[in-house]
Amino acid sequence: MARTKEQLLDEYLVASARIGDRKAFDLLARRWQGRLVAHAWRLTGDVDLAREAAQEGWVEIVRGLGRLRDERAFPAWAYQIVSRRCARQIGRLQRGRALAAAAAAEPAEAFSAPEEGDVPAMARLRAALTGLPPDQRAAIALFYLEDLGVAEVAIALNVPAGTVKTRLMHARRKLRAVLEGDA
């Protein structure tokens, strides 16, 4: 598979940051911050938790970057770190009994309601994405929006590749049903 200019730039930045180039690390962080926050948001459904998970993830990324031997593995590795941070945060919320209240309040607001000017298909797609379980929404987003392969999504979500394929299959089926009007 041919790598894009963006992927090559990321690989260069990872290699440079690994040997101590502060400017390369700063640029890498600017390029990836939004993606990691978006991924964390898909998993937690809460913007503040997502930002916190991404920030904690960067601390772990800084500490572990020197041990990352393959620059091409950075995307899946970074997503995996943020996924673990999200899981820890959710675990803390569950132990504190605050998850039930947060889950009840957040999903309705997670995606904005379709505006009148939206194309009907986009509004249905947005509603369908909102209706997906978080694990399927994360798999779809990493696979289609972040352009990761199944193996990379599996690493990022810390699940077997077969589980990723199953999540993608179920999510596609649900999205297709909504877009075709069968839901």
Short mmCIF file of N, CA and C in Angstrom, two decimals:
data_model
loop_
_atom_site.label_atom_id
_atom_site.label_comp_id
_atom_site.label_asym_id
_atom_site.label_seq_id
_atom_site.Cartn_x
_atom_site.Cartn_y
_atom_site.Cartn_z
N MET A 1 0.85 -1.17 0.00
CA MET A 1 0.00 0.00 0.00
C MET A 1 0.90 1.24 0.00
N ALA A 2 0.66 2.11 -0.95
CA ALA A 2 1.45 3.34 -1.05
C ALA A 2 1.06 4.30 0.08
N ARG A 3 2.08 4.88 0.67
CA ARG A 3 1.82 5.82 1.77
C ARG A 3 1.64 7.22 1.20
N THR A 4 0.78 7.99 1.82
CA THR A 4 0.51 9.35 1.38
C THR A 4 1.59 10.29 1.91
N LYS A 5 1.58 11.51 1.39
CA LYS A 5 2.52 12.53 1.87
C LYS A 5 2.31 12.79 3.35
N GLU A 6 1.04 12.78 3.76
CA GLU A 6 0.71 13.02 5.17
C GLU A 6 1.32 11.92 6.05
N GLN A 7 1.20 10.68 5.61
CA GLN A 7 1.77 9.56 6.38
C GLN A 7 3.29 9.66 6.43
N LEU A 8 3.88 10.00 5.31
CA LEU A 8 5.34 10.14 5.28
C LEU A 8 5.81 11.28 6.19
N LEU A 9 5.06 12.38 6.19
CA LEU A 9 5.41 13.49 7.08
C LEU A 9 5.31 13.05 8.54
N ASP A 10 4.23 12.34 8.88
CA ASP A 10 4.08 11.86 10.25
C ASP A 10 5.22 10.93 10.64
N GLU A 11 5.61 10.04 9.73
CA GLU A 11 6.72 9.13 10.00
C GLU A 11 8.02 9.90 10.24
N TYR A 12 8.25 10.92 9.44
CA TYR A 12 9.44 11.75 9.61
C TYR A 12 9.41 12.46 10.96
N LEU A 13 8.25 13.03 11.29
CA LEU A 13 8.12 13.75 12.56
C LEU A 13 8.33 12.81 13.75
N VAL A 14 7.79 11.60 13.66
CA VAL A 14 7.97 10.62 14.75
C VAL A 14 9.44 10.28 14.90
N ALA A 15 10.12 10.01 13.77
CA ALA A 15 11.54 9.66 13.82
C ALA A 15 12.37 10.82 14.39
N SER A 16 12.04 12.02 13.98
CA SER A 16 12.78 13.19 14.47
C SER A 16 12.50 13.44 15.95
N ALA A 17 11.24 13.31 16.33
CA ALA A 17 10.88 13.53 17.74
C ALA A 17 11.52 12.47 18.63
N ARG A 18 11.63 11.28 18.12
CA ARG A 18 12.21 10.18 18.89
C ARG A 18 13.67 10.44 19.24
N ILE A 19 14.36 11.18 18.38
CA ILE A 19 15.77 11.47 18.67
C ILE A 19 15.95 12.82 19.35
N GLY A 20 14.82 13.44 19.77
CA GLY A 20 14.92 14.65 20.58
C GLY A 20 14.62 15.96 19.90
N ASP A 21 14.15 15.95 18.67
CA ASP A 21 13.84 17.19 17.96
C ASP A 21 12.53 17.76 18.52
N ARG A 22 12.63 18.80 19.31
CA ARG A 22 11.47 19.40 19.98
C ARG A 22 10.48 20.01 18.99
N LYS A 23 10.99 20.65 17.95
CA LYS A 23 10.11 21.25 16.94
C LYS A 23 9.31 20.18 16.21
N ALA A 24 9.95 19.06 15.92
CA ALA A 24 9.25 17.97 15.25
C ALA A 24 8.14 17.42 16.16
N PHE A 25 8.45 17.29 17.44
CA PHE A 25 7.43 16.79 18.37
C PHE A 25 6.27 17.77 18.47
N ASP A 26 6.57 19.06 18.55
CA ASP A 26 5.51 20.07 18.63
C ASP A 26 4.60 20.01 17.40
N LEU A 27 5.19 19.88 16.24
CA LEU A 27 4.39 19.78 15.01
C LEU A 27 3.58 18.48 15.00
N LEU A 28 4.19 17.40 15.42
CA LEU A 28 3.47 16.12 15.51
C LEU A 28 2.27 16.25 16.45
N ALA A 29 2.48 16.88 17.58
CA ALA A 29 1.39 17.06 18.55
C ALA A 29 0.28 17.93 17.97
N ARG A 30 0.64 18.99 17.27
CA ARG A 30 -0.38 19.85 16.65
C ARG A 30 -1.16 19.08 15.60
N ARG A 31 -0.47 18.25 14.84
CA ARG A 31 -1.14 17.48 13.77
C ARG A 31 -2.07 16.42 14.34
N TRP A 32 -1.72 15.84 15.47
CA TRP A 32 -2.47 14.69 16.00
C TRP A 32 -3.42 15.02 17.14
N GLN A 33 -3.30 16.17 17.76
CA GLN A 33 -4.14 16.49 18.91
C GLN A 33 -5.63 16.37 18.58
N GLY A 34 -6.06 16.97 17.51
CA GLY A 34 -7.48 16.93 17.14
C GLY A 34 -7.97 15.52 16.88
N ARG A 35 -7.17 14.72 16.22
CA ARG A 35 -7.57 13.33 15.93
C ARG A 35 -7.71 12.53 17.21
N LEU A 36 -6.77 12.71 18.12
CA LEU A 36 -6.82 11.94 19.37
C LEU A 36 -7.97 12.38 20.25
N VAL A 37 -8.25 13.67 20.28
CA VAL A 37 -9.41 14.15 21.05
C VAL A 37 -10.70 13.62 20.43
N ALA A 38 -10.79 13.65 19.10
CA ALA A 38 -11.99 13.14 18.43
C ALA A 38 -12.19 11.66 18.73
N HIS A 39 -11.11 10.91 18.71
CA HIS A 39 -11.19 9.47 19.01
C HIS A 39 -11.66 9.27 20.45
N ALA A 40 -11.09 10.02 21.37
CA ALA A 40 -11.48 9.91 22.78
C ALA A 40 -12.93 10.30 22.96
N TRP A 41 -13.37 11.31 22.24
CA TRP A 41 -14.77 11.73 22.34
C TRP A 41 -15.70 10.63 21.85
N ARG A 42 -15.32 9.96 20.76
CA ARG A 42 -16.15 8.86 20.25
C ARG A 42 -16.28 7.76 21.28
N LEU A 43 -15.24 7.55 22.06
CA LEU A 43 -15.28 6.49 23.07
C LEU A 43 -15.99 6.91 24.35
N THR A 44 -15.84 8.17 24.75
CA THR A 44 -16.41 8.61 26.02
C THR A 44 -17.73 9.34 25.87
N GLY A 45 -17.94 10.01 24.74
CA GLY A 45 -19.15 10.79 24.55
C GLY A 45 -19.15 12.10 25.32
N ASP A 46 -18.00 12.49 25.86
CA ASP A 46 -17.92 13.69 26.67
C ASP A 46 -16.68 14.47 26.25
N VAL A 47 -16.86 15.72 25.89
CA VAL A 47 -15.76 16.53 25.38
C VAL A 47 -14.67 16.72 26.43
N ASP A 48 -15.07 17.01 27.68
CA ASP A 48 -14.06 17.23 28.72
C ASP A 48 -13.27 15.96 29.02
N LEU A 49 -13.96 14.83 29.10
CA LEU A 49 -13.25 13.56 29.31
C LEU A 49 -12.32 13.26 28.14
N ALA A 50 -12.79 13.58 26.94
CA ALA A 50 -11.98 13.33 25.74
C ALA A 50 -10.70 14.16 25.77
N ARG A 51 -10.82 15.42 26.12
CA ARG A 51 -9.63 16.27 26.19
C ARG A 51 -8.67 15.79 27.26
N GLU A 52 -9.23 15.39 28.39
CA GLU A 52 -8.39 14.88 29.48
C GLU A 52 -7.68 13.59 29.08
N ALA A 53 -8.41 12.69 28.42
CA ALA A 53 -7.81 11.43 27.98
C ALA A 53 -6.70 11.67 26.96
N ALA A 54 -6.93 12.59 26.03
CA ALA A 54 -5.91 12.90 25.03
C ALA A 54 -4.69 13.51 25.70
N GLN A 55 -4.91 14.40 26.66
CA GLN A 55 -3.78 15.03 27.36
C GLN A 55 -2.97 13.99 28.12
N GLU A 56 -3.66 13.10 28.84
CA GLU A 56 -2.96 12.03 29.55
C GLU A 56 -2.25 11.11 28.56
N GLY A 57 -2.89 10.91 27.41
CA GLY A 57 -2.28 10.08 26.38
C GLY A 57 -0.98 10.67 25.87
N TRP A 58 -0.94 11.99 25.71
CA TRP A 58 0.29 12.63 25.25
C TRP A 58 1.43 12.45 26.25
N VAL A 59 1.11 12.44 27.53
CA VAL A 59 2.15 12.21 28.53
C VAL A 59 2.75 10.82 28.30
N GLU A 60 1.89 9.84 28.08
CA GLU A 60 2.38 8.48 27.84
C GLU A 60 3.11 8.38 26.50
N ILE A 61 2.64 9.10 25.51
CA ILE A 61 3.30 9.10 24.20
C ILE A 61 4.71 9.67 24.32
N VAL A 62 4.84 10.78 25.04
CA VAL A 62 6.17 11.39 25.24
C VAL A 62 7.11 10.39 25.90
N ARG A 63 6.61 9.73 26.93
CA ARG A 63 7.46 8.78 27.67
C ARG A 63 7.83 7.56 26.84
N GLY A 64 6.93 7.12 25.97
CA GLY A 64 7.16 5.88 25.24
C GLY A 64 7.67 6.03 23.84
N LEU A 65 7.76 7.25 23.34
CA LEU A 65 8.15 7.47 21.95
C LEU A 65 9.52 6.87 21.63
N GLY A 66 10.42 6.91 22.56
CA GLY A 66 11.74 6.36 22.33
C GLY A 66 11.74 4.85 22.14
N ARG A 67 10.71 4.18 22.65
CA ARG A 67 10.62 2.72 22.51
C ARG A 67 9.87 2.30 21.25
N LEU A 68 9.22 3.24 20.58
CA LEU A 68 8.50 2.93 19.35
C LEU A 68 9.52 2.75 18.22
N ARG A 69 9.61 1.56 17.71
CA ARG A 69 10.65 1.26 16.72
C ARG A 69 10.20 1.46 15.28
N ASP A 70 8.92 1.41 15.00
CA ASP A 70 8.42 1.55 13.63
C ASP A 70 7.56 2.81 13.56
N GLU A 71 8.03 3.81 12.84
CA GLU A 71 7.32 5.07 12.73
C GLU A 71 5.93 4.89 12.14
N ARG A 72 5.77 3.90 11.26
CA ARG A 72 4.47 3.65 10.64
C ARG A 72 3.43 3.19 11.65
N ALA A 73 3.88 2.67 12.79
CA ALA A 73 2.97 2.18 13.82
C ALA A 73 2.43 3.29 14.71
N PHE A 74 2.93 4.51 14.55
CA PHE A 74 2.53 5.60 15.44
C PHE A 74 1.01 5.80 15.52
N PRO A 75 0.28 5.88 14.39
CA PRO A 75 -1.16 6.13 14.52
C PRO A 75 -1.88 5.09 15.38
N ALA A 76 -1.69 3.83 15.08
CA ALA A 76 -2.37 2.78 15.86
C ALA A 76 -1.90 2.79 17.31
N TRP A 77 -0.62 3.02 17.53
CA TRP A 77 -0.05 3.07 18.88
C TRP A 77 -0.65 4.22 19.67
N ALA A 78 -0.73 5.40 19.07
CA ALA A 78 -1.27 6.57 19.75
C ALA A 78 -2.76 6.38 20.06
N TYR A 79 -3.51 5.85 19.09
CA TYR A 79 -4.93 5.59 19.33
C TYR A 79 -5.11 4.56 20.45
N GLN A 80 -4.24 3.57 20.49
CA GLN A 80 -4.33 2.55 21.54
C GLN A 80 -4.10 3.18 22.91
N ILE A 81 -3.13 4.06 23.01
CA ILE A 81 -2.86 4.73 24.28
C ILE A 81 -4.07 5.53 24.72
N VAL A 82 -4.65 6.29 23.81
CA VAL A 82 -5.81 7.11 24.16
C VAL A 82 -7.00 6.21 24.49
N SER A 83 -7.15 5.11 23.79
CA SER A 83 -8.24 4.16 24.10
C SER A 83 -8.11 3.64 25.53
N ARG A 84 -6.88 3.30 25.92
CA ARG A 84 -6.66 2.82 27.30
C ARG A 84 -6.97 3.91 28.31
N ARG A 85 -6.59 5.14 28.01
CA ARG A 85 -6.88 6.26 28.91
C ARG A 85 -8.38 6.46 29.04
N CYS A 86 -9.10 6.32 27.95
CA CYS A 86 -10.56 6.45 27.99
C CYS A 86 -11.16 5.34 28.84
N ALA A 87 -10.65 4.12 28.66
CA ALA A 87 -11.16 2.99 29.45
C ALA A 87 -10.93 3.24 30.94
N ARG A 88 -9.78 3.78 31.29
CA ARG A 88 -9.50 4.08 32.70
C ARG A 88 -10.45 5.14 33.23
N GLN A 89 -10.68 6.15 32.44
CA GLN A 89 -11.59 7.21 32.88
C GLN A 89 -13.01 6.68 33.06
N ILE A 90 -13.44 5.87 32.12
CA ILE A 90 -14.78 5.30 32.24
C ILE A 90 -14.86 4.40 33.46
N GLY A 91 -13.82 3.65 33.72
CA GLY A 91 -13.79 2.81 34.92
C GLY A 91 -13.90 3.64 36.18
N ARG A 92 -13.20 4.77 36.20
CA ARG A 92 -13.30 5.66 37.37
C ARG A 92 -14.72 6.19 37.53
N LEU A 93 -15.32 6.54 36.41
CA LEU A 93 -16.69 7.04 36.47
C LEU A 93 -17.66 5.96 36.97
N GLN A 94 -17.47 4.75 36.51
CA GLN A 94 -18.34 3.67 36.95
C GLN A 94 -18.19 3.43 38.44
N ARG A 95 -16.97 3.45 38.91
CA ARG A 95 -16.76 3.24 40.35
C ARG A 95 -17.39 4.36 41.16
N GLY A 96 -17.43 5.54 40.60
CA GLY A 96 -18.01 6.68 41.30
C GLY A 96 -19.51 6.82 41.08
N ARG A 97 -20.11 5.89 40.37
CA ARG A 97 -21.55 5.90 40.07
C ARG A 97 -22.00 7.12 39.28
N ALA A 98 -21.04 7.86 38.70
CA ALA A 98 -21.40 9.04 37.93
C ALA A 98 -21.64 8.69 36.46
N LEU A 99 -21.26 7.50 36.01
CA LEU A 99 -21.40 7.16 34.60
C LEU A 99 -22.85 7.12 34.16
N ALA A 100 -23.73 6.62 35.00
CA ALA A 100 -25.13 6.53 34.60
C ALA A 100 -25.70 7.90 34.30
N ALA A 101 -25.41 8.88 35.14
CA ALA A 101 -25.92 10.23 34.90
C ALA A 101 -25.28 10.85 33.66
N ALA A 102 -23.98 10.65 33.50
CA ALA A 102 -23.29 11.21 32.33
C ALA A 102 -23.78 10.56 31.04
N ALA A 103 -23.95 9.25 31.05
CA ALA A 103 -24.40 8.55 29.85
C ALA A 103 -25.83 8.94 29.49
N ALA A 104 -26.67 9.17 30.48
CA ALA A 104 -28.05 9.57 30.21
C ALA A 104 -28.11 10.99 29.66
N ALA A 105 -27.21 11.84 30.11
CA ALA A 105 -27.26 13.24 29.69
C ALA A 105 -26.54 13.49 28.37
N GLU A 106 -25.42 12.81 28.12
CA GLU A 106 -24.57 13.15 26.99
C GLU A 106 -25.02 12.66 25.62
N PRO A 107 -25.47 11.42 25.46
CA PRO A 107 -25.72 10.97 24.08
C PRO A 107 -26.69 11.83 23.29
N ALA A 108 -27.70 12.37 23.94
CA ALA A 108 -28.65 13.20 23.21
C ALA A 108 -27.98 14.47 22.70
N GLU A 109 -26.94 14.93 23.38
CA GLU A 109 -26.28 16.15 22.99
C GLU A 109 -24.98 15.89 22.23
N ALA A 110 -24.58 14.64 22.11
CA ALA A 110 -23.28 14.33 21.53
C ALA A 110 -23.16 14.83 20.09
N PHE A 111 -24.20 14.61 19.30
CA PHE A 111 -24.23 15.16 17.96
C PHE A 111 -25.30 16.23 17.96
N SER A 112 -25.04 17.32 17.29
CA SER A 112 -26.05 18.36 17.23
C SER A 112 -27.21 17.88 16.38
N ALA A 113 -28.37 18.39 16.66
CA ALA A 113 -29.55 18.04 15.88
C ALA A 113 -29.36 18.57 14.46
N PRO A 114 -29.89 17.84 13.48
CA PRO A 114 -29.75 18.30 12.10
C PRO A 114 -30.39 19.68 11.92
N GLU A 115 -29.70 20.53 11.20
CA GLU A 115 -30.24 21.84 10.93
C GLU A 115 -31.15 21.76 9.71
N GLU A 116 -32.03 22.74 9.57
CA GLU A 116 -33.00 22.72 8.49
C GLU A 116 -32.34 22.68 7.12
N GLY A 117 -31.17 23.30 6.98
CA GLY A 117 -30.50 23.35 5.69
C GLY A 117 -29.72 22.10 5.34
N ASP A 118 -29.62 21.12 6.27
CA ASP A 118 -28.87 19.91 6.00
C ASP A 118 -29.53 19.09 4.89
N VAL A 119 -28.69 18.44 4.11
CA VAL A 119 -29.19 17.51 3.13
C VAL A 119 -29.82 16.35 3.90
N PRO A 120 -31.02 15.90 3.53
CA PRO A 120 -31.69 14.84 4.29
C PRO A 120 -30.84 13.59 4.51
N ALA A 121 -30.09 13.18 3.52
CA ALA A 121 -29.24 11.99 3.68
C ALA A 121 -28.18 12.22 4.74
N MET A 122 -27.60 13.42 4.78
CA MET A 122 -26.58 13.72 5.80
C MET A 122 -27.20 13.74 7.19
N ALA A 123 -28.40 14.26 7.29
CA ALA A 123 -29.09 14.29 8.58
C ALA A 123 -29.37 12.86 9.04
N ARG A 124 -29.80 12.00 8.11
CA ARG A 124 -30.06 10.60 8.47
C ARG A 124 -28.76 9.89 8.85
N LEU A 125 -27.67 10.19 8.12
CA LEU A 125 -26.37 9.59 8.44
C LEU A 125 -25.90 10.04 9.82
N ARG A 126 -26.03 11.32 10.10
CA ARG A 126 -25.63 11.85 11.41
C ARG A 126 -26.44 11.17 12.52
N ALA A 127 -27.73 11.02 12.30
CA ALA A 127 -28.59 10.36 13.29
C ALA A 127 -28.21 8.90 13.44
N ALA A 128 -27.88 8.25 12.32
CA ALA A 128 -27.48 6.84 12.38
C ALA A 128 -26.18 6.68 13.13
N LEU A 129 -25.22 7.57 12.89
CA LEU A 129 -23.95 7.51 13.61
C LEU A 129 -24.17 7.72 15.11
N THR A 130 -25.07 8.62 15.45
CA THR A 130 -25.38 8.87 16.85
C THR A 130 -25.95 7.62 17.50
N GLY A 131 -26.73 6.88 16.74
CA GLY A 131 -27.39 5.69 17.27
C GLY A 131 -26.49 4.47 17.41
N LEU A 132 -25.30 4.51 16.83
CA LEU A 132 -24.39 3.37 16.94
C LEU A 132 -23.83 3.26 18.35
N PRO A 133 -23.60 2.04 18.81
CA PRO A 133 -22.91 1.89 20.10
C PRO A 133 -21.50 2.47 19.98
N PRO A 134 -20.93 2.95 21.10
CA PRO A 134 -19.61 3.58 21.05
C PRO A 134 -18.52 2.73 20.40
N ASP A 135 -18.54 1.41 20.64
CA ASP A 135 -17.49 0.57 20.05
C ASP A 135 -17.60 0.53 18.53
N GLN A 136 -18.82 0.48 18.00
CA GLN A 136 -19.00 0.47 16.55
C GLN A 136 -18.70 1.85 15.97
N ARG A 137 -19.10 2.91 16.66
CA ARG A 137 -18.84 4.27 16.20
C ARG A 137 -17.33 4.52 16.12
N ALA A 138 -16.59 4.03 17.12
CA ALA A 138 -15.14 4.20 17.11
C ALA A 138 -14.50 3.42 15.97
N ALA A 139 -14.96 2.19 15.75
CA ALA A 139 -14.40 1.38 14.66
C ALA A 139 -14.66 2.03 13.31
N ILE A 140 -15.88 2.48 13.09
CA ILE A 140 -16.23 3.14 11.82
C ILE A 140 -15.38 4.39 11.61
N ALA A 141 -15.24 5.19 12.66
CA ALA A 141 -14.50 6.45 12.53
C ALA A 141 -13.02 6.20 12.25
N LEU A 142 -12.41 5.26 12.97
CA LEU A 142 -10.99 4.99 12.73
C LEU A 142 -10.77 4.39 11.35
N PHE A 143 -11.67 3.53 10.92
CA PHE A 143 -11.51 2.85 9.63
C PHE A 143 -11.76 3.82 8.47
N TYR A 144 -12.86 4.56 8.51
CA TYR A 144 -13.23 5.41 7.38
C TYR A 144 -12.72 6.84 7.49
N LEU A 145 -12.79 7.42 8.67
CA LEU A 145 -12.40 8.82 8.79
C LEU A 145 -10.90 8.98 8.98
N GLU A 146 -10.29 8.07 9.74
CA GLU A 146 -8.85 8.17 10.00
C GLU A 146 -8.04 7.29 9.04
N ASP A 147 -8.73 6.52 8.21
CA ASP A 147 -8.10 5.71 7.16
C ASP A 147 -7.10 4.69 7.71
N LEU A 148 -7.44 4.08 8.84
CA LEU A 148 -6.60 3.01 9.39
C LEU A 148 -7.09 1.68 8.83
N GLY A 149 -6.20 0.74 8.72
CA GLY A 149 -6.58 -0.60 8.31
C GLY A 149 -7.18 -1.35 9.48
N VAL A 150 -7.76 -2.53 9.19
CA VAL A 150 -8.40 -3.33 10.23
C VAL A 150 -7.40 -3.67 11.33
N ALA A 151 -6.18 -4.06 10.97
CA ALA A 151 -5.18 -4.41 11.97
C ALA A 151 -4.83 -3.20 12.84
N GLU A 152 -4.73 -2.03 12.23
CA GLU A 152 -4.41 -0.83 13.00
C GLU A 152 -5.56 -0.44 13.93
N VAL A 153 -6.79 -0.60 13.45
CA VAL A 153 -7.96 -0.31 14.30
C VAL A 153 -7.97 -1.28 15.47
N ALA A 154 -7.63 -2.54 15.21
CA ALA A 154 -7.59 -3.55 16.28
C ALA A 154 -6.57 -3.16 17.35
N ILE A 155 -5.42 -2.69 16.91
CA ILE A 155 -4.40 -2.24 17.87
C ILE A 155 -4.91 -1.03 18.64
N ALA A 156 -5.49 -0.08 17.92
CA ALA A 156 -5.95 1.16 18.55
C ALA A 156 -7.03 0.89 19.59
N LEU A 157 -7.93 -0.05 19.31
CA LEU A 157 -9.03 -0.34 20.23
C LEU A 157 -8.70 -1.49 21.18
N ASN A 158 -7.53 -2.09 20.99
CA ASN A 158 -7.08 -3.18 21.85
C ASN A 158 -8.05 -4.36 21.83
N VAL A 159 -8.47 -4.74 20.62
CA VAL A 159 -9.35 -5.88 20.40
C VAL A 159 -8.80 -6.69 19.23
N PRO A 160 -9.22 -7.95 19.09
CA PRO A 160 -8.77 -8.74 17.94
C PRO A 160 -9.29 -8.16 16.62
N ALA A 161 -8.58 -8.45 15.54
CA ALA A 161 -8.99 -7.96 14.22
C ALA A 161 -10.37 -8.48 13.85
N GLY A 162 -10.68 -9.70 14.23
CA GLY A 162 -12.01 -10.26 13.96
C GLY A 162 -13.11 -9.45 14.62
N THR A 163 -12.85 -8.95 15.80
CA THR A 163 -13.83 -8.12 16.50
C THR A 163 -14.04 -6.81 15.76
N VAL A 164 -12.97 -6.24 15.23
CA VAL A 164 -13.09 -5.01 14.45
C VAL A 164 -13.94 -5.28 13.21
N LYS A 165 -13.68 -6.38 12.53
CA LYS A 165 -14.46 -6.71 11.33
C LYS A 165 -15.94 -6.87 11.68
N THR A 166 -16.22 -7.52 12.80
CA THR A 166 -17.61 -7.71 13.22
C THR A 166 -18.26 -6.38 13.55
N ARG A 167 -17.55 -5.52 14.26
CA ARG A 167 -18.10 -4.19 14.58
C ARG A 167 -18.37 -3.39 13.32
N LEU A 168 -17.44 -3.45 12.38
CA LEU A 168 -17.65 -2.73 11.12
C LEU A 168 -18.85 -3.29 10.36
N MET A 169 -18.98 -4.61 10.33
CA MET A 169 -20.10 -5.25 9.63
C MET A 169 -21.43 -4.80 10.23
N HIS A 170 -21.55 -4.86 11.56
CA HIS A 170 -22.80 -4.48 12.21
C HIS A 170 -23.08 -2.99 12.03
N ALA A 171 -22.05 -2.17 12.14
CA ALA A 171 -22.24 -0.73 11.96
C ALA A 171 -22.67 -0.42 10.54
N ARG A 172 -22.04 -1.04 9.55
CA ARG A 172 -22.42 -0.81 8.15
C ARG A 172 -23.87 -1.21 7.92
N ARG A 173 -24.25 -2.34 8.48
CA ARG A 173 -25.62 -2.84 8.32
C ARG A 173 -26.62 -1.82 8.90
N LYS A 174 -26.32 -1.31 10.08
CA LYS A 174 -27.22 -0.33 10.70
C LYS A 174 -27.26 0.96 9.89
N LEU A 175 -26.10 1.42 9.45
CA LEU A 175 -26.06 2.64 8.65
C LEU A 175 -26.81 2.47 7.33
N ARG A 176 -26.63 1.34 6.70
CA ARG A 176 -27.32 1.06 5.44
C ARG A 176 -28.83 1.07 5.64
N ALA A 177 -29.28 0.44 6.71
CA ALA A 177 -30.73 0.39 6.98
C ALA A 177 -31.30 1.79 7.18
N VAL A 178 -30.58 2.63 7.89
CA VAL A 178 -31.07 3.99 8.10
C VAL A 178 -31.08 4.77 6.80
N LEU A 179 -30.00 4.66 6.05
CA LEU A 179 -29.91 5.45 4.81
C LEU A 179 -30.89 4.97 3.73
N GLU A 180 -31.23 3.69 3.77
CA GLU A 180 -32.21 3.17 2.81
C GLU A 180 -33.63 3.32 3.32
N GLY A 181 -33.76 3.80 4.56
CA GLY A 181 -35.10 4.07 5.09
C GLY A 181 -35.78 2.87 5.73
N ASP A 182 -35.02 1.81 6.00
CA ASP A 182 -35.62 0.61 6.59
C ASP A 182 -35.63 0.64 8.11
N ALA A 183 -34.96 1.63 8.71
CA ALA A 183 -34.87 1.65 10.16
C ALA A 183 -36.05 2.37 10.77
#
